[in-house]
Short mmCIF file of C-alpha atoms and ligand atoms in Angstrom, two decimals:
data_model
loop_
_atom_site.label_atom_id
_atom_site.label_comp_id
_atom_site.label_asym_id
_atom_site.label_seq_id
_atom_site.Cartn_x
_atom_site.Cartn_y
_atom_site.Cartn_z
CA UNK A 1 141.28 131.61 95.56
CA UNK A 2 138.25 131.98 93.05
CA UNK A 3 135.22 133.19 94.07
CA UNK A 4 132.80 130.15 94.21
CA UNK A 5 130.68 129.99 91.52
CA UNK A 6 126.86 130.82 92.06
CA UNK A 7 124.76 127.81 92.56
CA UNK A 8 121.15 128.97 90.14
CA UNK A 9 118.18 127.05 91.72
CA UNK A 10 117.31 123.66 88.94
CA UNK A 11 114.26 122.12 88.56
CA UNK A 12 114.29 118.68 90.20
CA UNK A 13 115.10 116.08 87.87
CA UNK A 14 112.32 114.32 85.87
CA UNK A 15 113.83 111.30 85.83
CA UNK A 16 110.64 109.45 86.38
CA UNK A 17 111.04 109.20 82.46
CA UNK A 18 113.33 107.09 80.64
CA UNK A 19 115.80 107.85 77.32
CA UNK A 20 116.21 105.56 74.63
CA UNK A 21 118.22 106.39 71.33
CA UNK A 22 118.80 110.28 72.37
CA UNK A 23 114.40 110.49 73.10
CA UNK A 24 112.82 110.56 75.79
CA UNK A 25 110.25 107.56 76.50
CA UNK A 26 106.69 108.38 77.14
CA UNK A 27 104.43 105.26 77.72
CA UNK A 28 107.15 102.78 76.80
CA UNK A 29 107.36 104.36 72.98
CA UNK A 30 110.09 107.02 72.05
CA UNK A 31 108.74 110.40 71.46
CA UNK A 32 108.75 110.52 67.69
CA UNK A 33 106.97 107.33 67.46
CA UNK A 34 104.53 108.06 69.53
CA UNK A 35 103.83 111.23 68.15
CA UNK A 36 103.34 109.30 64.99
CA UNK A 37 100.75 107.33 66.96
CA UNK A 38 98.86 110.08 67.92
CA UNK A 39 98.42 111.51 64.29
CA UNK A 40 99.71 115.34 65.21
CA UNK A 41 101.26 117.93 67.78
CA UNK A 42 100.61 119.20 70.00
CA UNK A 43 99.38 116.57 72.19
CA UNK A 44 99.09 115.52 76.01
CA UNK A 45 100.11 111.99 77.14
CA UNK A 46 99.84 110.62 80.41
CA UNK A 47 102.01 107.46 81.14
CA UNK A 48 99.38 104.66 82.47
CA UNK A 49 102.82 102.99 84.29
CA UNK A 50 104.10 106.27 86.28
CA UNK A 51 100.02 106.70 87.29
CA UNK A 52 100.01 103.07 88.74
CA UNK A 53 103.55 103.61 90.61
CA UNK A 54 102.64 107.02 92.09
CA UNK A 55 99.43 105.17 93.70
CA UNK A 56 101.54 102.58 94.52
CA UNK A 57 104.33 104.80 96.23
CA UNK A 58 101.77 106.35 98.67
CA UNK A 59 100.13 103.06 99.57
CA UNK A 60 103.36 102.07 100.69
CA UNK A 61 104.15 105.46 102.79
CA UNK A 62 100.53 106.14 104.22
CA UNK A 63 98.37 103.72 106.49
CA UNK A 64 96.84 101.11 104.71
CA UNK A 65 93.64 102.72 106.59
CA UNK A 66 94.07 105.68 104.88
CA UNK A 67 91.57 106.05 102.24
CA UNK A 68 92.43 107.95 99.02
CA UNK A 69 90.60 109.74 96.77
CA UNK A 70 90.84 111.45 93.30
CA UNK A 71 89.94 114.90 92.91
CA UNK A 72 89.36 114.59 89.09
CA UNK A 73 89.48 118.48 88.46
CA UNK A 74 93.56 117.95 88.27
CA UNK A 75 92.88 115.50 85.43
CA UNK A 76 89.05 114.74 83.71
CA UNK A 77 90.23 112.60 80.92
CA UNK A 78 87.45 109.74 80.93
CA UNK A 79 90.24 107.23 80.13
CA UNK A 80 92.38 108.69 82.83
CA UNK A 81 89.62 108.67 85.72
CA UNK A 82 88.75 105.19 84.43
CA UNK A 83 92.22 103.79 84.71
CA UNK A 84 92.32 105.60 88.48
CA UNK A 85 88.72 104.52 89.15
CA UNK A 86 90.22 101.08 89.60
CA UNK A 87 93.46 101.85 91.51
CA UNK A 88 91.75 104.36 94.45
CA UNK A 89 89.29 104.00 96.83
CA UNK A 90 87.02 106.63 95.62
CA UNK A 91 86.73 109.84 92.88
CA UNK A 92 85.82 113.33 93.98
CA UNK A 93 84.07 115.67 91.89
CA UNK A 94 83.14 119.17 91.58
CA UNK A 95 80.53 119.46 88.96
CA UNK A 96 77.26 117.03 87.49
CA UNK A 97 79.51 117.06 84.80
CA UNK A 98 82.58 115.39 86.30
CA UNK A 99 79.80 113.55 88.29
CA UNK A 100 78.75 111.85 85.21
CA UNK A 101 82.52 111.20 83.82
CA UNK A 102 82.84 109.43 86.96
CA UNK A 103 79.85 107.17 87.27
CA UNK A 104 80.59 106.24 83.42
CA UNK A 105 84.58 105.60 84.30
CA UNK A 106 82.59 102.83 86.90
CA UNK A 107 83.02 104.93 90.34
CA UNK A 108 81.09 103.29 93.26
CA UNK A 109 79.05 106.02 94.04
CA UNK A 110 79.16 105.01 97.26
CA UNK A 111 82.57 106.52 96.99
CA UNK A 112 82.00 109.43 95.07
CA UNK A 113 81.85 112.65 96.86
CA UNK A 114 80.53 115.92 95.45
CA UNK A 115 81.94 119.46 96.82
CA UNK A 116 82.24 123.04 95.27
CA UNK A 117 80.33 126.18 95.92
CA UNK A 118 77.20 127.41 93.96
CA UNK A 119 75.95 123.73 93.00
CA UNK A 120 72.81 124.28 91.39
CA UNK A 121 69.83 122.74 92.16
CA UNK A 122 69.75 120.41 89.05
CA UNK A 123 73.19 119.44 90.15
CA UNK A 124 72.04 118.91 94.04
CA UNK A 125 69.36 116.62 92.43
CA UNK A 126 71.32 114.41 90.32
CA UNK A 127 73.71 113.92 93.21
CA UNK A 128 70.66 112.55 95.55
CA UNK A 129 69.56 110.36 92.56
CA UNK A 130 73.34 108.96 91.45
CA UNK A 131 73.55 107.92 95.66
CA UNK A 132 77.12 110.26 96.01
CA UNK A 133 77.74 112.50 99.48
CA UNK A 134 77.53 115.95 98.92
CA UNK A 135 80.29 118.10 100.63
CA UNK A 136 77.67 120.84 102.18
CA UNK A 137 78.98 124.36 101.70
CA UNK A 138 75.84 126.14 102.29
CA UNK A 139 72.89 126.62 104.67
CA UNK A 140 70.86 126.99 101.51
CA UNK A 141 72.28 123.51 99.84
CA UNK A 142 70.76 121.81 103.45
CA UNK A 143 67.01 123.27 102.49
CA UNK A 144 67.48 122.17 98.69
CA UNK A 145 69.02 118.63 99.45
CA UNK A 146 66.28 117.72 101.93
CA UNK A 147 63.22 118.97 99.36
CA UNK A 148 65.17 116.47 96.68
CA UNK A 149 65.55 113.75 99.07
CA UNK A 150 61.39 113.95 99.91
CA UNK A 151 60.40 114.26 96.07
CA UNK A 152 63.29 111.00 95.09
CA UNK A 153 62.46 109.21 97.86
CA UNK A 154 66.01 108.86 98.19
CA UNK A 155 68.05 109.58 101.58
CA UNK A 156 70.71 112.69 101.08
CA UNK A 157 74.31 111.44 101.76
CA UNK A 158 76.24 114.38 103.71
CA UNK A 159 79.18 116.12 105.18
CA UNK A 160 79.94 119.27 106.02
CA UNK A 161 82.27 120.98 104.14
CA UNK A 162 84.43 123.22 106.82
CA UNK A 163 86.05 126.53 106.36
CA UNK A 164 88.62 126.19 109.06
CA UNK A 165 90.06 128.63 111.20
CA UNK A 166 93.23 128.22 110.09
CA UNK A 167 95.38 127.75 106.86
CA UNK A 168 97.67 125.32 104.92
CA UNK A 169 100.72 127.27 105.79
CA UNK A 170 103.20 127.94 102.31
CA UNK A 171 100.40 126.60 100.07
CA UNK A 172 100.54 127.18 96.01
CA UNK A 173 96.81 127.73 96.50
CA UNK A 174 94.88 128.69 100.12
CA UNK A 175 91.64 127.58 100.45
CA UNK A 176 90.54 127.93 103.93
CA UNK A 177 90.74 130.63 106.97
CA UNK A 178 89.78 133.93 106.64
CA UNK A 179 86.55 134.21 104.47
CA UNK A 180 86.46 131.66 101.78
CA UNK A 181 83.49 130.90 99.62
CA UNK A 182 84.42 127.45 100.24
CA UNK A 183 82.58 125.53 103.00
CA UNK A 184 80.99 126.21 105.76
CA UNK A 185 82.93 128.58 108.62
CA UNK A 186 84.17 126.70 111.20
CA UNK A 187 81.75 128.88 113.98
CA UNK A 188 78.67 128.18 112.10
CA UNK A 189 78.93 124.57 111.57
CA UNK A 190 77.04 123.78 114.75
CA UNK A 191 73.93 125.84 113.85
CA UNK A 192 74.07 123.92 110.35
CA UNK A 193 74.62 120.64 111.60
CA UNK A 194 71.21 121.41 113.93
CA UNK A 195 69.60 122.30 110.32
CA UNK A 196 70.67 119.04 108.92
CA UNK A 197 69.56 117.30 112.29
CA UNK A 198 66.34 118.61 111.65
CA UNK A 199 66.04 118.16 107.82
CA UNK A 200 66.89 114.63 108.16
CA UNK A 201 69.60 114.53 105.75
CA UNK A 202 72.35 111.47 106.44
CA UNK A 203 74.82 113.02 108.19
CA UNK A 204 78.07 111.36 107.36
CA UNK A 205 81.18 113.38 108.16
CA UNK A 206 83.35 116.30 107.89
CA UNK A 207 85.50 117.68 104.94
CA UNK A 208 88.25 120.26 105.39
CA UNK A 209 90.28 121.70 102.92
CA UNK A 210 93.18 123.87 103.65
CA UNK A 211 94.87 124.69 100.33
CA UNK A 212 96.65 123.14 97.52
CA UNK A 213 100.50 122.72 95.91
CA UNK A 214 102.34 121.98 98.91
CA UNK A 215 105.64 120.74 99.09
CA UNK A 216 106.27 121.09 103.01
CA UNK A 217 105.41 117.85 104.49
CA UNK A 218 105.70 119.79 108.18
CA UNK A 219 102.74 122.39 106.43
CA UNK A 220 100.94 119.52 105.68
CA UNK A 221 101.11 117.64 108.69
CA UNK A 222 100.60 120.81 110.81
CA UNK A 223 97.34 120.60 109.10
CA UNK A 224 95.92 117.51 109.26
CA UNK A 225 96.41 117.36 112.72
CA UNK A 226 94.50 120.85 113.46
CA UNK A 227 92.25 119.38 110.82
CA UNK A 228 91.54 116.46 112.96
CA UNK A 229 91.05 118.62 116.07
CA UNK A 230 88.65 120.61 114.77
CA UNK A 231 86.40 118.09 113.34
CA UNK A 232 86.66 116.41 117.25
CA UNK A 233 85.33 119.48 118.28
CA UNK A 234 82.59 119.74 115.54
CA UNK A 235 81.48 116.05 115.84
CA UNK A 236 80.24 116.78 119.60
CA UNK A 237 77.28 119.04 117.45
CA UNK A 238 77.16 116.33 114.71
CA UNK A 239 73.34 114.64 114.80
CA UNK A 240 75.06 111.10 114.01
CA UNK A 241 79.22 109.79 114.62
CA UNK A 242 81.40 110.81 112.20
CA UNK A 243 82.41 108.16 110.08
CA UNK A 244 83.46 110.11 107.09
CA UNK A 245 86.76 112.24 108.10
CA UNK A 246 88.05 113.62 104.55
CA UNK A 247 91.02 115.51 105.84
CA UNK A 248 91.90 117.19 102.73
CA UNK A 249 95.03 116.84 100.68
CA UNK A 250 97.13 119.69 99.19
CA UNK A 251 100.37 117.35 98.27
CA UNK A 252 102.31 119.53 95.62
CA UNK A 253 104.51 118.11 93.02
CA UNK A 254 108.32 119.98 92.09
CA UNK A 255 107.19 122.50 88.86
CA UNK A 256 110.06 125.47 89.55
CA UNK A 257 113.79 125.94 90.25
CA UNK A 258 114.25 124.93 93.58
CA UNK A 259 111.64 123.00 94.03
CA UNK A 260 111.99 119.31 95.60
CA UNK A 261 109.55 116.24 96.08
CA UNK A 262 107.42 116.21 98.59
CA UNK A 263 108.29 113.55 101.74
CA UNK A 264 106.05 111.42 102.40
CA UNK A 265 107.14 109.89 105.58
CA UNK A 266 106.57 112.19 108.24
CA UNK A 267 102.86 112.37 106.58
CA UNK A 268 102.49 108.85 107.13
CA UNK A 269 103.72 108.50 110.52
CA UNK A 270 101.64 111.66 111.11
CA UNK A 271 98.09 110.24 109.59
CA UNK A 272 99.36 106.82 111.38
CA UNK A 273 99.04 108.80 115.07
CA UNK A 274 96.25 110.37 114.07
CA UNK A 275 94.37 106.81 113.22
CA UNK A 276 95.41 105.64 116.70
CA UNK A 277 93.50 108.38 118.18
CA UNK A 278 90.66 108.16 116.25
CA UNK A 279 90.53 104.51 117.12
CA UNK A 280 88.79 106.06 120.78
CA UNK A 281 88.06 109.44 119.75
CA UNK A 282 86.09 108.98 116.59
CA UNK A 283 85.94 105.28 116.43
CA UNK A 284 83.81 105.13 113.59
CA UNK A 285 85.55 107.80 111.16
CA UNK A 286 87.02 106.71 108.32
CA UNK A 287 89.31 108.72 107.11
CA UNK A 288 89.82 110.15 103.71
CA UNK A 289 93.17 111.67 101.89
CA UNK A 290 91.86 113.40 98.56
CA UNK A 291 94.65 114.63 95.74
CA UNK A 292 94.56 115.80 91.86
CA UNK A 293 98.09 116.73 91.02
CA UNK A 294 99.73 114.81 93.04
CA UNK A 295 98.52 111.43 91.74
CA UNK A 296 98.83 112.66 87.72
CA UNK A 297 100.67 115.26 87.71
CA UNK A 298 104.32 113.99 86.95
CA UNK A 299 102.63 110.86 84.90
CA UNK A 300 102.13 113.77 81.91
CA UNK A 301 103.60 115.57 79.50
CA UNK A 302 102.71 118.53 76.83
CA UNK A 303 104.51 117.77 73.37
CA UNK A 304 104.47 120.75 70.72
CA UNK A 305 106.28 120.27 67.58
CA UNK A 306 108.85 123.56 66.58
CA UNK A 307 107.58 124.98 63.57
CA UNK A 308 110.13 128.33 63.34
CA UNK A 309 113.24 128.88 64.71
CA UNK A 310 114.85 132.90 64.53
CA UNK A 311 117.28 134.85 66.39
CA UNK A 312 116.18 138.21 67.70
CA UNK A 313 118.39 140.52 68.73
CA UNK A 314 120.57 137.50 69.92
CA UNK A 315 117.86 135.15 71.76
CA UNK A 316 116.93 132.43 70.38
CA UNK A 317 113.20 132.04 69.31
CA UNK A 318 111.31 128.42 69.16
CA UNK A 319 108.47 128.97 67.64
CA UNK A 320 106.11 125.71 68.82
CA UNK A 321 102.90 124.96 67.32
CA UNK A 322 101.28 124.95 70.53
CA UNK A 323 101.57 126.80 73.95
CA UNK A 324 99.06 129.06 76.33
CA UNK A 325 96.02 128.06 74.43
CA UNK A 326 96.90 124.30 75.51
CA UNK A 327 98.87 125.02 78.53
CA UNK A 328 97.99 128.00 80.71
CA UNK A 329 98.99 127.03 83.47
CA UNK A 330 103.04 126.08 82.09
CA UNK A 331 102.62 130.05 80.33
CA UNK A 332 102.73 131.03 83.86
CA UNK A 333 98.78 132.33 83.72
CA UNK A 334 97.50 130.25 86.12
CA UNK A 335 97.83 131.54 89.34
CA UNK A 336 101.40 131.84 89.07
CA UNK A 337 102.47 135.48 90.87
CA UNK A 338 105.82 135.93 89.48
CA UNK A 339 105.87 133.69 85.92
CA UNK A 340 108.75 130.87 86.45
CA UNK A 341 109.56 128.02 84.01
CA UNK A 342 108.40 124.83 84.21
CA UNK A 343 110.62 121.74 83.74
CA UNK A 344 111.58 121.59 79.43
CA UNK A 345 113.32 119.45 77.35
CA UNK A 346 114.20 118.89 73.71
CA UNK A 347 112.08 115.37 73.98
CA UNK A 348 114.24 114.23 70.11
CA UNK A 349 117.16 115.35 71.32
CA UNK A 350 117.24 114.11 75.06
CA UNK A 351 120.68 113.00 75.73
CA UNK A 352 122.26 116.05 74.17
CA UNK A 353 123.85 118.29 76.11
CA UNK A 354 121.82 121.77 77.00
CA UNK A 355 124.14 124.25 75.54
CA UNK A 356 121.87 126.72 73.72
CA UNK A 357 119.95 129.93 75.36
CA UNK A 358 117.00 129.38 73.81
CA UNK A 359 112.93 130.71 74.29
CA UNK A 360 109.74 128.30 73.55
CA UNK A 361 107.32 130.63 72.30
CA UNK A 362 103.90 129.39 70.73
CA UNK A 363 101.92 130.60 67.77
CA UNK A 364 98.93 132.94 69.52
CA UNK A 365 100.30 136.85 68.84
CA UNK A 366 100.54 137.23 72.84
CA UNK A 367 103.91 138.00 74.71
CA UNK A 368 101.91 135.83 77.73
CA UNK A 369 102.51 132.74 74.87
CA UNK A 370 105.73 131.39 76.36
CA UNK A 371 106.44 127.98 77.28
CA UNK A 372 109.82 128.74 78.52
CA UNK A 373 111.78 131.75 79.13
CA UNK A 374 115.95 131.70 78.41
CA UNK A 375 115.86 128.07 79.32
CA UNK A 376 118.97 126.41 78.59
CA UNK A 377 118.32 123.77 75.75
CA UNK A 378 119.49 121.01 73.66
CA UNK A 379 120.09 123.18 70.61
CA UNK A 380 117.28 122.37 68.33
CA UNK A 381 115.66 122.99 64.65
CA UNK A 382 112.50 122.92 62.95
CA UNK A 383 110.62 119.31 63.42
CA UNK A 384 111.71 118.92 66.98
CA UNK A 385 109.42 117.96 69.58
CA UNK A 386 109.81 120.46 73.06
CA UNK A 387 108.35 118.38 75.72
CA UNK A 388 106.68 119.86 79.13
CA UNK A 389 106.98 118.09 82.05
CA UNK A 390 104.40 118.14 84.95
CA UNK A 391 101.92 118.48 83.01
CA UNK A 392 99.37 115.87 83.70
CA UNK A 393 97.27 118.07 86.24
CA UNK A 394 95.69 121.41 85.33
CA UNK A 395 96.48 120.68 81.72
CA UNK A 396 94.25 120.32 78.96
CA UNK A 397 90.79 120.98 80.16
CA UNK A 398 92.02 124.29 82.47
CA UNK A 399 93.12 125.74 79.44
CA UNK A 400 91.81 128.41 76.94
CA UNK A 401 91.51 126.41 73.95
CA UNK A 402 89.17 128.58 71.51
CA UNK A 403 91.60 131.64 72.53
CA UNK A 404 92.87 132.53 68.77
CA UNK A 405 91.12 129.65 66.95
CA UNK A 406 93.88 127.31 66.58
CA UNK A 407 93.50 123.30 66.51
CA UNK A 408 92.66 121.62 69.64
CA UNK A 409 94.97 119.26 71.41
CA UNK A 410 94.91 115.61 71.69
CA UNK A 411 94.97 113.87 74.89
CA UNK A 412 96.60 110.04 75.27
CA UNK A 413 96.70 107.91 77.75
CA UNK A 414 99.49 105.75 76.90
C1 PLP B 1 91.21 121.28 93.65
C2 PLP B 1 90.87 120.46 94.80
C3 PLP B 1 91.59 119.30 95.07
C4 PLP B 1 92.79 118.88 94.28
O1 PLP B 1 93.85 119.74 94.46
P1 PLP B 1 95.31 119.30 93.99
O2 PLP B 1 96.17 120.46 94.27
O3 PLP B 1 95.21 119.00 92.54
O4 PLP B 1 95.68 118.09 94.77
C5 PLP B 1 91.17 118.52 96.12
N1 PLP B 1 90.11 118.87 96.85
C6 PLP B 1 89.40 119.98 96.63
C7 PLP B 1 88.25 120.30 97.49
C8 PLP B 1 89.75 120.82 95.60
O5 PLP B 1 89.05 121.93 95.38
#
């Protein structure tokens, strides 16, 4: 008997996107004619039809009480936070400058909700003006909201941004227990909801974050529910009911070998108990799902055009005309501990069979420029286009793009 053969961990498939004539089909247009479109490579395009279906997809898997939300950091593109400005419930921002992309994409500020540490007092001010909530994260941001809320004349939407007690377990990204500069800890909130109390600020809820990238739908539901019980627990000190309940999001999407989709359904039946207790626990909440990647990031794509090909010392070298400078985060730079590749193709050659060892390298002189590392490939020349899935979050505008003075890339939505 043979030994059996060792099973290597493979990305997921990204058949979300369709071939036609050996290319793959971004935004209903094969590759090479759409990269005649845009005028040049590199370029980013985000599919407008695979945004609408992955908003459509969790409608149909989480409570139709379930509001979601945008965190726009995954993807600022005005045209892309316009197009999801109509299909969500409301946009969450983390800057007066995503703020402002929002209110011109047409967000109901009513909707909008502000959080991040260190917002400056400029910022704190145009929120009170524009009418968005502020996610609290500070003692001081109570003091500064209320003197902005006197000299407007305007009342100071609120919640209190929590740092929990506890953690998103097997997150890409933690963002709450243990210190955090995020939020508020979980032991102090009483003492700053009495603040806000006595500032007069309107009180409107609680957010809690517990981390980011997540493909464990037990992780996830493990904290949503201790999410809910702590903000039960906090609303007793809250000067007004809760009728804001944002209870964070942290949804990841399949980038490495191994990695599988996320499954929805035991979130939704999770959120759906959760709503039946709120209906006499918190009767007023509302509550609030909020996600970046998850909602654009398999809609993109990073296309670089191969501008060298050479063989050293037997590997094969594609030399693109774009990588880290564009990309950081598929160089393996961004946050990534151990540097693993993202999902590749040969986007012109998509239907051939992946028979060639090859490298994606781009043009900065940097060994940290790599788009892919010994991937098996199509085999492919000079003029190709090398095509980077999962790239619609954490793309673009989370990337070094004056780093070695090279052209910018374009972004489509498409
Ligand atoms: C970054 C961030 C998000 C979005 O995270 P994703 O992993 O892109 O879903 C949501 N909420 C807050 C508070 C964030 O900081």
């Amino acid at each position: 008997m043979s030994a059996p053969e060792r099973q290597l961990p493979v990305h997921a498939p990204m058949n979300q996107f369709a071939v036609r004539q050996g290319e793959l089909v971004v935004g209903g247009k094969r590759l090479s004619t759409l990269a005649e479109q845009v005028g040049q490579t590199p370029f980013y395009a985000y599919d407008r039809a695979l945004l609408k279906a992955r908003v459509a997809e969790l409608r149909s898997a989480l409570p139709a009480a379930v509001k979601l939300h945008y965190a726009m950091k995954a993807n600022p593109m005005p045209a892309v936070v316009g197009l999801m400005t109509g299909l969500v419930d409301g946009i969450d921002v983390a800057s007066a400058g995503e703020l402002k992309v929002a209110l011109d994409a047409g967000a109901n500020p009513q909707e909008v909700s502000f959080a991040g540490p260190g917002k400056r007092d400029a910022e704190l001010r145009q929120a009170v003006a524009a009418g968005v909530l502020v996610n609290l994260e500070s003692f001081r941001e109570v003091g500064a909201l209320a003197a902005f809320s006197q000299a407007l004349g305007l009342p100071a939407r609120v919640a209190v941004r929590v740092n929990p007690d506890f953690e998103l377990k097997g997150s890409g990204m933690k963002m709450s227990g243990g210190p955090k500069q995020f939020g508020v800890d979980a032991e102090q909130v009483p003492a700053l909801l009495k603040e806000v109390a006595a500032a007069g600020l309107a009180f409107e809820g609680f957010h809690l974050y517990a981390g980011s990238q997540n493909l464990r739908s037990g992780s996830i539901c493990e904290a949503q529910q201790k999410s809910y019980e702590l903000a039960l627990r906090l609303a007793q000190d809250a000067p007004m009911p809760v009728r804001f309940l944002n209870l964070g999001g942290g949804f990841g999407i399949p980038y490495f070998p191994g990695e599988q989709r996320l499954d929805l359904m035991p979130i939704g039946d999770n959120l759906a108990q959760l709503l039946q207790r709120a209906q006499t626990e918190l009767p007023q909440a509302e509550f609030v799902i909020e996600l970046g990647r998850y909602l654009v990031g398999e809609a993109g794509v990073y296309v670089t055009r191969v501008v060298d090909r050479k063989v050293s010392r037997g590997l094969v070298y594609l030399v693109a005309d774009g990588g880290l400078h564009h990309h950081l985060a598929a160089s393996g730079n961004f946050g990534q501990v151990v540097r693993k590749n993202y999902p590749v193709c040969i986007g012109t050659r998509a239907d051939a069979p992946e028979t060639e060892v090859a490298s994606v390298v781009g043009p900065l002189c940097t060994p940290l420029d790599l788009l892919a590392d010994r991937m098996k490939l199509a085999p492919a020349q000079v003029g190709d286009l090398v095509v980077v899935f999962q790239s619609g979050a954490y793309g673009a505008s989370a990337s070094p793009q004056a780093f070695l003075g090279h052209p910018a890339c374009v972004e489509v939505l498409v």
